[in-house]
Every structure is written in C-alpha cells, then in structure tokens.
mmCIF file of C-alpha atoms in Angstrom:
data_model
loop_
_atom_site.group_PDB
_atom_site.id
_atom_site.type_symbol
_atom_site.label_atom_id
_atom_site.label_comp_id
_atom_site.label_asym_id
_atom_site.label_seq_id
_atom_site.Cartn_x
_atom_site.Cartn_y
_atom_site.Cartn_z
ATOM 1 C CA MET A 26 0.000 0.000 0.000
ATOM 2 C CA GLU A 27 1.284 3.478 -0.811
ATOM 3 C CA THR A 28 2.783 5.602 1.942
ATOM 4 C CA ILE A 29 0.572 8.582 2.785
ATOM 5 C CA TYR A 30 1.914 11.918 3.994
ATOM 6 C CA LEU A 31 -1.085 13.901 5.206
ATOM 7 C CA GLU A 32 -1.370 17.575 4.341
ATOM 8 C CA VAL A 33 -1.236 19.876 7.337
ATOM 9 C CA GLU A 34 -3.103 23.117 8.033
ATOM 10 C CA THR A 35 -1.111 25.491 10.202
ATOM 11 C CA LYS A 36 -1.574 29.282 10.453
ATOM 12 C CA ASN A 37 -4.347 31.049 12.316
ATOM 13 C CA TYR A 38 -5.867 27.843 13.729
ATOM 14 C CA THR A 39 -6.129 27.446 17.464
ATOM 15 C CA PRO A 40 -8.383 24.524 18.427
ATOM 16 C CA SER A 41 -7.255 22.048 21.064
ATOM 17 C CA MET A 42 -5.570 18.866 19.885
ATOM 18 C CA ILE A 43 -7.599 16.331 17.934
ATOM 19 C CA LYS A 44 -8.022 13.070 19.824
ATOM 20 C CA PRO A 45 -7.835 9.822 17.829
ATOM 21 C CA GLU A 46 -11.229 8.315 17.149
ATOM 22 C CA LYS A 47 -12.110 4.771 18.087
ATOM 23 C CA HIS A 48 -11.494 2.265 15.334
ATOM 24 C CA LYS A 49 -14.575 1.508 13.244
ATOM 25 C CA ASN A 50 -14.383 -2.125 14.425
ATOM 26 C CA GLU A 51 -13.208 -1.243 17.925
ATOM 27 C CA GLU A 52 -14.927 -4.023 19.851
ATOM 28 C CA GLU A 53 -13.624 -6.715 17.543
ATOM 29 C CA ARG A 54 -10.196 -5.049 17.483
ATOM 30 C CA ILE A 55 -9.954 -5.120 21.292
ATOM 31 C CA LYS A 56 -10.947 -8.787 21.366
ATOM 32 C CA SER A 57 -8.254 -9.517 18.801
ATOM 33 C CA LEU A 58 -5.658 -7.680 20.896
ATOM 34 C CA GLU A 59 -6.682 -9.503 24.076
ATOM 35 C CA SER A 60 -6.447 -12.857 22.322
ATOM 36 C CA TYR A 61 -2.666 -12.441 22.039
ATOM 37 C CA LEU A 62 -2.247 -12.242 25.846
ATOM 38 C CA ILE A 63 0.486 -9.626 25.430
ATOM 39 C CA LEU A 64 -0.723 -6.684 27.528
ATOM 40 C CA ASP A 65 1.222 -5.951 30.731
ATOM 41 C CA THR A 66 3.696 -8.771 30.141
ATOM 42 C CA LEU A 67 7.366 -8.553 31.062
ATOM 43 C CA PRO A 68 9.995 -7.353 28.560
ATOM 44 C CA GLU A 69 11.125 -9.937 26.023
ATOM 45 C CA GLU A 70 14.399 -9.794 24.132
ATOM 46 C CA ASP A 71 12.911 -10.600 20.731
ATOM 47 C CA PHE A 72 10.546 -7.615 20.856
ATOM 48 C CA ASP A 73 13.230 -5.365 22.348
ATOM 49 C CA ASN A 74 15.450 -6.225 19.391
ATOM 50 C CA MET A 75 12.714 -5.101 16.987
ATOM 51 C CA ALA A 76 12.547 -1.687 18.686
ATOM 52 C CA LEU A 77 16.331 -1.408 18.635
ATOM 53 C CA LEU A 78 16.558 -2.303 14.946
ATOM 54 C CA ALA A 79 13.838 0.207 14.063
ATOM 55 C CA ALA A 80 15.742 2.996 15.822
ATOM 56 C CA GLU A 81 19.035 1.986 14.211
ATOM 57 C CA ILE A 82 17.592 1.788 10.706
ATOM 58 C CA CYS A 83 15.657 5.046 10.916
ATOM 59 C CA GLY A 84 18.312 6.913 12.895
ATOM 60 C CA THR A 85 15.893 8.036 15.607
ATOM 61 C CA PRO A 86 16.543 8.282 19.350
ATOM 62 C CA ILE A 87 13.211 6.654 20.235
ATOM 63 C CA SER A 88 11.371 3.593 18.952
ATOM 64 C CA LEU A 89 8.462 1.593 20.370
ATOM 65 C CA VAL A 90 6.481 -1.611 19.971
ATOM 66 C CA THR A 91 3.045 -0.534 21.155
ATOM 67 C CA PHE A 92 -0.377 -2.054 21.729
ATOM 68 C CA ILE A 93 -3.517 0.060 22.006
ATOM 69 C CA ASP A 94 -6.300 -1.065 24.292
ATOM 70 C CA GLU A 95 -9.515 0.702 25.201
ATOM 71 C CA LYS A 96 -8.004 3.597 27.178
ATOM 72 C CA ARG A 97 -4.241 3.546 26.789
ATOM 73 C CA GLN A 98 -1.291 2.801 24.605
ATOM 74 C CA TRP A 99 1.010 0.297 26.286
ATOM 75 C CA TYR A 100 4.642 -0.215 25.295
ATOM 76 C CA LYS A 101 5.739 -3.828 25.002
ATOM 77 C CA SER A 102 9.222 -2.653 24.058
ATOM 78 C CA ARG A 103 10.701 0.804 24.252
ATOM 79 C CA PHE A 104 14.002 2.311 23.206
ATOM 80 C CA GLY A 105 14.950 5.782 24.330
ATOM 81 C CA ILE A 106 12.188 6.484 26.889
ATOM 82 C CA GLU A 107 11.339 5.296 30.399
ATOM 83 C CA ALA A 108 7.524 5.451 30.380
ATOM 84 C CA ASN A 109 5.647 2.227 29.676
ATOM 85 C CA GLU A 110 2.255 3.610 28.656
ATOM 86 C CA ILE A 111 0.354 6.773 27.721
ATOM 87 C CA ASP A 112 -3.287 7.862 27.645
ATOM 88 C CA ARG A 113 -4.791 6.823 24.330
ATOM 89 C CA ASP A 114 -6.152 10.361 23.749
ATOM 90 C CA TYR A 115 -2.580 11.680 23.420
ATOM 91 C CA THR A 116 -1.263 9.011 21.060
ATOM 92 C CA PHE A 117 -0.051 9.370 17.503
ATOM 93 C CA CYS A 118 -0.470 5.603 17.109
ATOM 94 C CA GLY A 119 -4.199 5.976 17.839
ATOM 95 C CA HIS A 120 -4.436 7.941 14.589
ATOM 96 C CA ALA A 121 -2.134 5.504 12.751
ATOM 97 C CA ILE A 122 -4.385 2.481 13.300
ATOM 98 C CA ASN A 123 -7.408 4.334 11.874
ATOM 99 C CA LEU A 124 -5.867 5.316 8.534
ATOM 100 C CA PRO A 125 -6.037 3.191 5.375
ATOM 101 C CA SER A 126 -2.268 3.195 4.919
ATOM 102 C CA ASP A 127 0.547 0.901 5.931
ATOM 103 C CA ILE A 128 2.592 3.721 7.448
ATOM 104 C CA PHE A 129 1.616 6.983 9.139
ATOM 105 C CA ILE A 130 4.195 9.779 9.102
ATOM 106 C CA VAL A 131 4.122 13.172 10.810
ATOM 107 C CA PRO A 132 7.224 15.107 9.670
ATOM 108 C CA ASP A 133 6.740 17.988 12.167
ATOM 109 C CA SER A 134 4.016 17.712 14.802
ATOM 110 C CA ARG A 135 4.380 21.391 15.709
ATOM 111 C CA GLU A 136 2.914 22.272 12.326
ATOM 112 C CA ASP A 137 0.089 19.711 12.482
ATOM 113 C CA ILE A 138 -3.389 20.816 13.680
ATOM 114 C CA ARG A 139 -3.958 17.429 15.330
ATOM 115 C CA PHE A 140 -0.803 17.444 17.454
ATOM 116 C CA TYR A 141 0.723 20.906 17.896
ATOM 117 C CA ASP A 142 -0.719 21.350 21.407
ATOM 118 C CA ASN A 143 -0.647 17.673 22.355
ATOM 119 C CA PRO A 144 1.068 17.167 25.765
ATOM 120 C CA ALA A 145 3.319 14.574 24.101
ATOM 121 C CA VAL A 146 4.529 17.392 21.831
ATOM 122 C CA THR A 147 4.607 20.326 24.250
ATOM 123 C CA GLY A 148 5.831 18.324 27.244
ATOM 124 C CA GLU A 149 9.108 16.698 28.192
ATOM 125 C CA LEU A 150 8.796 13.930 25.605
ATOM 126 C CA ASN A 151 8.821 16.583 22.821
ATOM 127 C CA VAL A 152 7.553 14.376 19.982
ATOM 128 C CA VAL A 153 8.258 16.307 16.795
ATOM 129 C CA PHE A 154 8.719 13.568 14.197
ATOM 130 C CA TYR A 155 6.667 10.371 14.161
ATOM 131 C CA ALA A 156 6.430 7.378 11.833
ATOM 132 C CA GLY A 157 4.359 4.330 12.732
ATOM 133 C CA VAL A 158 3.418 1.111 10.970
ATOM 134 C CA PRO A 159 0.286 -0.667 12.248
ATOM 135 C CA LEU A 160 0.639 -4.199 13.592
ATOM 136 C CA ILE A 161 -2.084 -6.091 11.745
ATOM 137 C CA ALA A 162 -3.587 -9.248 13.253
ATOM 138 C CA GLU A 163 -4.559 -12.252 11.152
ATOM 139 C CA ASN A 164 -8.137 -10.980 10.952
ATOM 140 C CA GLY A 165 -6.912 -7.749 9.331
ATOM 141 C CA LEU A 166 -7.461 -5.508 12.360
ATOM 142 C CA PRO A 167 -4.725 -3.249 13.807
ATOM 143 C CA ILE A 168 -3.780 -3.956 17.405
ATOM 144 C CA GLY A 169 -0.788 -1.644 17.813
ATOM 145 C CA THR A 170 2.206 -0.182 16.000
ATOM 146 C CA LEU A 171 5.906 -0.299 15.495
ATOM 147 C CA CYS A 172 6.924 3.329 15.541
ATOM 148 C CA VAL A 173 9.946 5.633 15.602
ATOM 149 C CA VAL A 174 10.094 9.125 17.158
ATOM 150 C CA ASP A 175 12.473 12.055 16.987
ATOM 151 C CA GLN A 176 12.583 15.408 18.737
ATOM 152 C CA LYS A 177 13.280 17.294 15.549
ATOM 153 C CA PRO A 178 11.670 17.383 12.092
ATOM 154 C CA ARG A 179 12.852 14.774 9.623
ATOM 155 C CA GLU A 180 11.864 12.486 6.758
ATOM 156 C CA LEU A 181 12.478 8.827 6.056
ATOM 157 C CA THR A 182 14.039 7.435 2.900
ATOM 158 C CA GLN A 183 12.167 4.859 0.883
ATOM 159 C CA ASN A 184 14.635 2.203 2.099
ATOM 160 C CA GLN A 185 13.950 3.142 5.725
ATOM 161 C CA ILE A 186 10.200 3.015 5.100
ATOM 162 C CA ARG A 187 10.478 -0.448 3.503
ATOM 163 C CA SER A 188 12.617 -1.662 6.384
ATOM 164 C CA LEU A 189 10.191 -0.321 8.991
ATOM 165 C CA LYS A 190 7.311 -2.114 7.253
ATOM 166 C CA ALA A 191 9.323 -5.337 7.122
ATOM 167 C CA LEU A 192 10.093 -5.064 10.838
ATOM 168 C CA SER A 193 6.410 -4.589 11.623
ATOM 169 C CA LEU A 194 5.602 -7.821 9.765
ATOM 170 C CA GLN A 195 8.329 -9.633 11.701
ATOM 171 C CA THR A 196 6.980 -8.217 14.957
ATOM 172 C CA MET A 197 3.576 -9.712 14.198
ATOM 173 C CA LYS A 198 5.207 -13.039 13.364
ATOM 174 C CA LEU A 199 6.934 -12.933 16.739
ATOM 175 C CA LEU A 200 3.590 -12.271 18.356
ATOM 176 C CA GLU A 201 2.001 -15.204 16.542
ATOM 177 C CA LEU A 202 4.896 -17.500 17.458
ATOM 178 C CA ARG A 203 4.690 -16.363 21.067
ATOM 179 C CA LEU A 204 0.978 -17.185 21.178
ATOM 180 C CA ASN A 205 1.498 -20.537 19.460
ATOM 181 C CA LYS A 206 4.225 -21.391 21.957
ATOM 182 C CA MET A 207 1.956 -20.527 24.876
ATOM 183 C CA GLU A 208 -0.851 -22.638 23.445
ATOM 184 C CA MET A 209 1.552 -25.512 22.820
ATOM 185 C CA GLU A 210 2.885 -25.307 26.370
ATOM 186 C CA LYS A 211 -0.681 -25.330 27.654
ATOM 187 C CA ILE A 212 -1.518 -28.382 25.552
ATOM 188 C CA MET A 213 1.686 -30.135 26.617
ATOM 189 C CA GLY A 214 0.871 -29.385 30.241
ATOM 190 C CA LYS A 215 -2.565 -30.932 29.859
ATOM 191 C CA LEU A 216 -1.100 -33.941 28.056
ATOM 192 C CA LYS A 217 1.483 -34.386 30.784
ATOM 193 C CA ASP A 218 -1.217 -34.312 33.450
ATOM 194 C CA LYS A 219 -3.349 -36.707 31.428
ATOM 195 C CA ASN A 220 -0.420 -39.061 30.873
ATOM 196 C CA LEU A 221 0.331 -39.055 34.589
ATOM 197 C CA GLU A 222 -3.299 -39.894 35.306
ATOM 198 C CA LEU A 223 -3.279 -42.680 32.709
ATOM 199 C CA GLU A 224 0.046 -44.007 33.989
ATOM 200 C CA LYS A 225 -1.276 -44.056 37.532
ATOM 201 C CA PHE A 226 -4.485 -45.753 36.420
ATOM 202 C CA ALA A 227 -2.594 -48.318 34.339
ATOM 203 C CA TYR A 228 -0.207 -49.076 37.181
ATOM 204 C CA ILE A 229 -2.992 -49.517 39.733
ATOM 205 C CA ALA A 230 -5.166 -51.509 37.319
ATOM 206 C CA ALA A 231 -2.271 -53.759 36.350
ATOM 207 C CA HIS A 232 -1.386 -54.486 39.956
ATOM 208 C CA ASP A 233 -5.025 -55.115 40.814
ATOM 209 C CA LEU A 234 -5.277 -57.558 37.911
ATOM 210 C CA LYS A 235 -2.088 -59.457 38.693
ATOM 211 C CA SER A 236 -3.364 -60.846 41.990
ATOM 212 C CA PRO A 237 -6.585 -62.444 40.674
ATOM 213 C CA LEU A 238 -4.752 -63.729 37.606
ATOM 214 C CA ALA A 239 -2.191 -65.405 39.838
ATOM 215 C CA ASN A 240 -5.096 -66.919 41.773
ATOM 216 C CA VAL A 241 -6.688 -68.237 38.566
ATOM 217 C CA SER A 242 -3.405 -69.844 37.493
ATOM 218 C CA GLY A 243 -2.808 -71.295 40.952
ATOM 219 C CA LEU A 244 -6.346 -72.641 41.233
ATOM 220 C CA ALA A 245 -6.007 -74.240 37.794
ATOM 221 C CA ASP A 246 -2.850 -76.054 38.943
ATOM 222 C CA LEU A 247 -4.545 -77.085 42.194
ATOM 223 C CA PHE A 248 -7.593 -78.369 40.341
ATOM 224 C CA LEU A 249 -5.465 -80.455 37.974
ATOM 225 C CA ASP A 250 -3.423 -81.886 40.845
ATOM 226 C CA ASN A 251 -6.479 -82.874 42.927
ATOM 227 C CA TYR A 252 -8.957 -83.904 40.267
ATOM 228 C CA LYS A 253 -6.859 -85.056 37.310
ATOM 229 C CA THR A 254 -8.022 -88.652 37.777
ATOM 230 C CA ILE A 255 -11.720 -87.846 37.678
ATOM 231 C CA ILE A 256 -11.910 -85.436 34.724
ATOM 232 C CA ASP A 257 -11.676 -86.453 31.104
ATOM 233 C CA GLU A 258 -9.176 -85.327 28.465
ATOM 234 C CA GLU A 259 -11.414 -82.481 27.315
ATOM 235 C CA GLY A 260 -11.594 -81.185 30.907
ATOM 236 C CA HIS A 261 -7.827 -81.313 31.141
ATOM 237 C CA GLY A 262 -7.627 -79.275 27.961
ATOM 238 C CA ILE A 263 -10.047 -76.645 29.232
ATOM 239 C CA ILE A 264 -8.241 -76.241 32.562
ATOM 240 C CA SER A 265 -4.893 -76.056 30.769
ATOM 241 C CA LEU A 266 -6.299 -73.383 28.453
ATOM 242 C CA ILE A 267 -7.526 -71.357 31.456
ATOM 243 C CA LYS A 268 -4.052 -71.576 33.021
ATOM 244 C CA SER A 269 -2.171 -70.669 29.839
ATOM 245 C CA SER A 270 -4.535 -67.757 29.132
ATOM 246 C CA SER A 271 -4.127 -66.325 32.633
ATOM 247 C CA ASP A 272 -0.336 -66.763 32.443
ATOM 248 C CA LYS A 273 -0.304 -65.011 29.070
ATOM 249 C CA LEU A 274 -2.366 -62.119 30.394
ATOM 250 C CA LYS A 275 -0.107 -61.818 33.442
ATOM 251 C CA GLU A 276 2.931 -61.729 31.163
ATOM 252 C CA MET A 277 1.352 -58.946 29.118
ATOM 253 C CA ILE A 278 0.531 -56.934 32.236
ATOM 254 C CA ASP A 279 4.136 -57.308 33.431
ATOM 255 C CA GLY A 280 5.288 -56.053 30.030
ATOM 256 C CA LEU A 281 2.994 -53.042 30.140
ATOM 257 C CA LEU A 282 4.194 -52.164 33.633
ATOM 258 C CA GLU A 283 7.765 -52.365 32.404
ATOM 259 C CA TYR A 284 6.949 -50.201 29.383
ATOM 260 C CA SER A 285 5.209 -47.574 31.529
ATOM 261 C CA LYS A 286 8.191 -47.308 33.886
ATOM 262 C CA THR A 287 10.808 -46.578 31.193
ATOM 263 C CA ASP A 288 10.639 -42.787 31.693
ATOM 264 C CA LYS A 289 11.425 -43.171 35.395
ATOM 265 C CA ILE A 290 14.234 -45.579 34.636
ATOM 266 C CA VAL A 291 15.956 -43.164 32.275
ATOM 267 C CA THR A 292 15.735 -40.219 34.676
ATOM 268 C CA ASP A 293 17.771 -42.118 37.274
ATOM 269 C CA ASN A 294 21.399 -41.063 37.824
ATOM 270 C CA LYS A 295 24.113 -41.913 35.296
ATOM 271 C CA THR A 296 27.027 -43.993 36.603
ATOM 272 C CA GLU A 297 30.227 -45.640 35.397
ATOM 273 C CA VAL A 298 29.265 -49.137 34.242
ATOM 274 C CA ASN A 299 32.170 -51.586 34.079
ATOM 275 C CA ILE A 300 31.908 -53.748 30.944
ATOM 276 C CA GLU A 301 33.322 -56.883 32.574
ATOM 277 C CA VAL A 302 30.935 -56.583 35.527
ATOM 278 C CA LEU A 303 28.054 -55.961 33.094
ATOM 279 C CA ASN A 304 29.067 -59.097 31.193
ATOM 280 C CA ARG A 305 29.066 -61.268 34.338
ATOM 281 C CA GLU A 306 25.769 -59.885 35.626
ATOM 282 C CA ILE A 307 23.929 -60.250 32.313
ATOM 283 C CA SER A 308 25.371 -63.676 31.495
ATOM 284 C CA SER A 309 24.479 -65.011 34.961
ATOM 285 C CA LEU A 310 20.815 -64.334 34.271
ATOM 286 C CA PHE A 311 20.877 -66.798 31.365
ATOM 287 C CA VAL A 312 23.256 -69.406 32.811
ATOM 288 C CA PHE A 313 20.348 -71.832 33.215
ATOM 289 C CA LYS A 314 19.708 -71.731 29.466
ATOM 290 C CA ASN A 315 21.337 -74.883 28.078
ATOM 291 C CA ASN A 316 23.315 -74.692 24.873
ATOM 292 C CA CYS A 317 23.540 -70.902 25.010
ATOM 293 C CA SER A 318 26.777 -68.970 24.508
ATOM 294 C CA ILE A 319 26.983 -65.225 25.287
ATOM 295 C CA SER A 320 30.143 -63.245 24.583
ATOM 296 C CA PHE A 321 31.008 -59.576 25.176
ATOM 297 C CA GLU A 322 33.495 -57.550 23.115
ATOM 298 C CA SER A 323 34.426 -53.917 23.736
ATOM 299 C CA ASN A 324 37.131 -51.357 22.927
ATOM 300 C CA ILE A 325 36.634 -49.661 26.331
ATOM 301 C CA ASP A 326 36.578 -50.737 29.961
ATOM 302 C CA SER A 327 33.445 -48.861 31.019
ATOM 303 C CA ILE A 328 30.631 -46.634 29.841
ATOM 304 C CA LYS A 329 28.891 -43.800 31.637
ATOM 305 C CA THR A 330 25.145 -44.247 31.366
ATOM 306 C CA ASN A 331 22.076 -45.322 33.281
ATOM 307 C CA LYS A 332 22.927 -48.827 34.517
ATOM 308 C CA THR A 333 19.335 -49.955 34.966
ATOM 309 C CA ALA A 334 18.416 -48.791 31.465
ATOM 310 C CA ILE A 335 21.333 -50.478 29.694
ATOM 311 C CA GLU A 336 20.687 -53.710 31.597
ATOM 312 C CA GLN A 337 17.021 -53.701 30.637
ATOM 313 C CA ILE A 338 17.864 -53.138 26.959
ATOM 314 C CA LEU A 339 20.418 -55.960 26.862
ATOM 315 C CA ILE A 340 18.226 -58.395 28.833
ATOM 316 C CA ASN A 341 15.329 -57.829 26.426
ATOM 317 C CA LEU A 342 17.476 -58.247 23.326
ATOM 318 C CA ILE A 343 19.321 -61.329 24.620
ATOM 319 C CA ALA A 344 16.076 -62.961 25.803
ATOM 320 C CA ASN A 345 14.581 -62.409 22.347
ATOM 321 C CA ALA A 346 17.710 -63.826 20.700
ATOM 322 C CA ILE A 347 17.283 -66.996 22.742
ATOM 323 C CA LYS A 348 13.526 -67.320 22.277
ATOM 324 C CA TYR A 349 13.543 -66.793 18.510
ATOM 325 C CA ASN A 350 16.358 -69.184 17.669
ATOM 326 C CA ASP A 351 16.157 -72.486 15.843
ATOM 327 C CA LYS A 352 19.789 -73.574 16.208
ATOM 328 C CA GLU A 353 20.996 -76.347 18.525
ATOM 329 C CA ILE A 354 23.619 -74.014 19.989
ATOM 330 C CA VAL A 355 22.402 -70.441 20.553
ATOM 331 C CA GLU A 356 25.256 -67.988 19.942
ATOM 332 C CA ILE A 357 24.938 -64.354 21.034
ATOM 333 C CA GLU A 358 27.610 -61.694 20.610
ATOM 334 C CA VAL A 359 27.385 -58.352 22.395
ATOM 335 C CA GLU A 360 29.697 -55.589 21.150
ATOM 336 C CA ILE A 361 30.170 -52.228 22.900
ATOM 337 C CA LEU A 362 32.137 -49.545 21.046
ATOM 338 C CA GLU A 363 32.968 -45.966 21.966
ATOM 339 C CA GLU A 364 32.548 -43.466 19.152
ATOM 340 C CA GLN A 365 32.596 -39.683 19.045
ATOM 341 C CA GLY A 366 29.696 -38.381 21.138
ATOM 342 C CA PHE A 367 28.010 -41.753 21.663
ATOM 343 C CA TYR A 368 28.346 -45.457 22.406
ATOM 344 C CA LYS A 369 27.439 -47.995 19.724
ATOM 345 C CA ILE A 370 26.165 -51.305 21.053
ATOM 346 C CA SER A 371 25.027 -54.385 19.137
ATOM 347 C CA VAL A 372 23.470 -57.735 20.024
ATOM 348 C CA GLU A 373 23.906 -60.345 17.288
ATOM 349 C CA ASP A 374 22.501 -63.868 17.215
ATOM 350 C CA ASN A 375 22.476 -66.899 14.918
ATOM 351 C CA GLY A 376 18.709 -67.410 15.003
ATOM 352 C CA LEU A 377 15.773 -67.335 12.628
ATOM 353 C CA GLY A 378 16.356 -63.865 11.220
ATOM 354 C CA ILE A 379 13.812 -61.160 10.453
ATOM 355 C CA LEU A 380 12.169 -60.267 7.153
ATOM 356 C CA LYS A 381 13.204 -56.874 5.783
ATOM 357 C CA GLU A 382 9.593 -55.682 5.596
ATOM 358 C CA ASP A 383 9.283 -56.307 9.352
ATOM 359 C CA TYR A 384 12.279 -54.174 10.392
ATOM 360 C CA GLU A 385 10.092 -51.230 11.467
ATOM 361 C CA ILE A 386 7.041 -53.204 12.595
ATOM 362 C CA ILE A 387 8.860 -55.158 15.307
ATOM 363 C CA PHE A 388 9.521 -51.944 17.301
ATOM 364 C CA GLN A 389 5.843 -50.984 17.431
ATOM 365 C CA ILE A 390 4.002 -51.836 20.617
ATOM 366 C CA PHE A 391 1.660 -54.878 20.423
ATOM 367 C CA GLU A 392 2.956 -55.792 16.943
ATOM 368 C CA VAL A 393 3.982 -59.470 16.679
ATOM 369 C CA VAL A 394 5.482 -60.919 13.491
ATOM 370 C CA SER A 395 6.275 -64.481 14.680
ATOM 371 C CA ASN A 396 3.581 -67.027 15.408
ATOM 372 C CA GLN A 397 5.517 -68.472 18.343
ATOM 373 C CA ASP A 398 8.995 -68.755 19.826
ATOM 374 C CA ARG A 399 11.114 -71.892 20.274
ATOM 375 C CA PHE A 400 9.192 -72.707 23.448
ATOM 376 C CA GLY A 401 5.816 -72.607 21.695
ATOM 377 C CA LYS A 402 4.745 -69.256 23.132
ATOM 378 C CA LYS A 403 3.592 -66.214 21.184
ATOM 379 C CA GLY A 404 5.083 -62.838 22.045
ATOM 380 C CA ASN A 405 3.064 -59.823 23.202
ATOM 381 C CA GLY A 406 4.781 -57.130 21.132
ATOM 382 C CA ILE A 407 5.904 -55.103 24.147
ATOM 383 C CA GLY A 408 9.566 -56.039 24.661
ATOM 384 C CA LEU A 409 11.116 -54.382 21.590
ATOM 385 C CA ALA A 410 8.804 -51.383 21.898
ATOM 386 C CA THR A 411 10.131 -50.951 25.444
ATOM 387 C CA VAL A 412 13.724 -51.243 24.196
ATOM 388 C CA LYS A 413 13.142 -48.604 21.512
ATOM 389 C CA LYS A 414 11.538 -46.245 24.018
ATOM 390 C CA ILE A 415 14.444 -46.551 26.459
ATOM 391 C CA VAL A 416 17.058 -46.105 23.714
ATOM 392 C CA GLU A 417 15.377 -42.955 22.412
ATOM 393 C CA ASP A 418 15.028 -41.584 25.946
ATOM 394 C CA LEU A 419 18.789 -42.092 26.283
ATOM 395 C CA GLY A 420 19.300 -39.900 23.219
ATOM 396 C CA GLY A 421 19.973 -42.740 20.781
ATOM 397 C CA THR A 422 18.496 -44.749 17.924
ATOM 398 C CA ILE A 423 18.017 -48.455 17.244
ATOM 399 C CA TYR A 424 17.791 -50.523 14.079
ATOM 400 C CA VAL A 425 18.106 -54.144 12.982
ATOM 401 C CA GLU A 426 20.155 -55.947 10.335
ATOM 402 C CA SER A 427 19.223 -59.499 9.438
ATOM 403 C CA GLU A 428 19.390 -62.362 6.988
ATOM 404 C CA ILE A 429 16.728 -65.051 7.107
ATOM 405 C CA GLY A 430 18.103 -68.279 8.544
ATOM 406 C CA LYS A 431 21.370 -66.669 9.627
ATOM 407 C CA GLY A 432 20.282 -64.501 12.543
ATOM 408 C CA ALA A 433 19.691 -60.869 13.400
ATOM 409 C CA LYS A 434 21.811 -58.010 14.663
ATOM 410 C CA PHE A 435 20.221 -55.252 16.755
ATOM 411 C CA VAL A 436 22.329 -52.086 16.792
ATOM 412 C CA PHE A 437 21.623 -49.142 19.062
ATOM 413 C CA THR A 438 23.378 -45.983 20.201
ATOM 414 C CA ILE A 439 23.222 -44.038 23.439
ATOM 415 C CA ARG A 440 24.466 -40.512 24.050
ATOM 416 C CA LYS A 441 27.692 -40.089 25.992
ATOM 417 C CA TYR A 442 27.655 -37.999 29.175
#
C-alpha cells in the first residue's frame, strides 16, 4: 500500500488537539488484541530487538512496539524512553491504526493541527517527528504499531520506510509465534497431566489384575493336581487353556508395567558401568539356558550411562535372541564400542532372522510378526517397543540388520555424558 503523507493546516488555527477516534471495528479489534495475551507482560528480548533495529535503521533516538487497548497505549518494548504507557487520547499511534495506509508519518508535529498542542509534543517527551506502521492481526485488524520518534523534524528514505514495514511484519510473526508457543505449552501441560493420570491408572489396574490372575493360574494347577483322575481329556484341555490364558495375560501386564516405567528408569542417575561386571551380571541371568553362549566384546573398559536402562535393553534383546532361535547351539555376541559423542552397542545372534519388511514393525508396541517362539509361546509385542523407548530416551536410535536363517543383529546408540 502506498505511503501517505497527510497535508497539514497550520496558520491562524487554534483549536485544542484532535483526539484519535475509536477504530470503526473497535470491539472486535480489542478482542483480537486480548487474544494475544500480550498486555502488561514482562519485557522480552525478541521484541526489544525489533525496537532497537527500528531505531538503528531510521536513525531516531526513540522507537516503540506498542499495543492500544480501550483507554491507553502500552509499550511492550521501548528504546529511548522510560515510560511504559500513555493515555490513548494523546497518542499518535491511535491515529495511525485508523488510517487506510501501511505507514503513518508526521514530519513535524508542531505544524500539524492534530498534534501541535498535544502534551506529548509540548511536554518533556517533545515528539516532533513520528512514523508508525500498524501491527495487523490475522483478521486484518490493527492492534498496535511499530513506531519511531524524533525530537526534531525529519523524513524517512524509501529504504527506511520499507525496512520499517518489514520489521512490523516480523513483529507480528513474533507475536504469533509467542501465542502458538503458549498454546503448545498449555496443551503439553494438559497432556502431561493426562499421561500421569493414565500411567497411575494403568499401574494400579495392572497391579489389581495381577493378583486375581495369579489366583486363577494357581487354582487351575490345584484343580489339575487334585482332580486329574476324575476329569476327562477335554476337561484337562479346558483347565490347561484357562491356566495358559491367565499366564499369558499376566505376562502382558508385566510387560505393560515395564513399558510404563521406562521414563522413570531413564531419569535415574548416570554412573560408570564396568563392561566386565556388566558381562558377568547379564550372562548369569541366562546361565540356566542350556546350549547358550553369550560373549562380550568392547574397545573400552566402562561406559557412563544409566545402569538400569542399559541392563534392561540388553536383557530384552538377549532374551529375544534366545527365544527366537532355531539352532541347537544359541550364539549371542554383544559388542560395545565408543565413538565420538556416543556409544554404539550391538546384540547379534544366529537365530531365525527377520524379514526386511518387518524391520520397522517389530519396534511398534503390540505388533507381533512371529507365530511363536522356540518354546511354543507367542510374544506380546511389548519387549522391543520398550527397548526402543528406552534407547530414544537415552538420546539414541536403534535398528536391525538381518538375513533369514542366519540370525539378526540389533544395533543401538546411546548418548555419551
């Protein structure tokens, strides 16, 4: 839009100053302003920088980012003055937001019938030159200005005018980003509260379910022990199905509890974890597994990380390597390498292998790609999802490499501390 310099009547005219009129859509304009939640907020560097740049570009001693409410003009950012607001009746910006132009310029207020006896002109502030660009909200209504002020007459070059307009657009973008950030923080706060509620509910529900499920499984065993001679084969099958179903559900609940606790696990303190000690502790958990060989290789003696988290990752991966293996001798190799900024850890087995199209699916919770493991049980799709969640919470990534019939290699990284 073209810049408008208004003609000024001067001589032999002595009315009092002309107050700015209310905007033609004042009620809607005020609502728009209030929606940004900017009034009476503390100074913010991003807005202060806009005022500073405006003053530097235009060569003026004063610049302001202002917002105009019902009775006053409030300064979000100010350069060159101490006041933080002024009565709306005395404002130049009140006129600027009512004019159909994208910049309002008063070269010399002392020669302007609207301003020559304005207290802002005749008083200590001594506003002689003014140039203001309206800050236009998304609905097209002006809510304030970016303006520059001098205490002597002057004009702006076309480059300065273009720059001032560009800064006003950037100021509005800052305002929009600020509002979006506030809304996002509000949403995230609600989600956090909701997640805490859901986590608490899930934890309580899971614990409440585990006890009766254990009772069902125990009663099924007791029934079979005491009445196995007086029930037929079909009865045996039904009781066995009840027991296996309750055991399966209990296993799933345990998995969900483990998955829900990963955030707490990762927030625990980081410690020096000795690789040799880690090897002994992990291997001892699987010593009862016949025909299973687990080896550790590393180019370092220790890693600094969350011990509980790294143990849970390795236990899950090694347990899976054993369960989904069709070889007479299960061979598992764990490798821990130190690289720049992170540790690279892999767990490789000689088992069934994984189809390429399943590489991503296996890390999704409740997704199961194998019908059953070597012990005849079907997985619940929680273990690898838990591993992925812990790895990502540790600042790393995880992926799998595999060849059908020759095994799989799970590779993950964790951030160094």
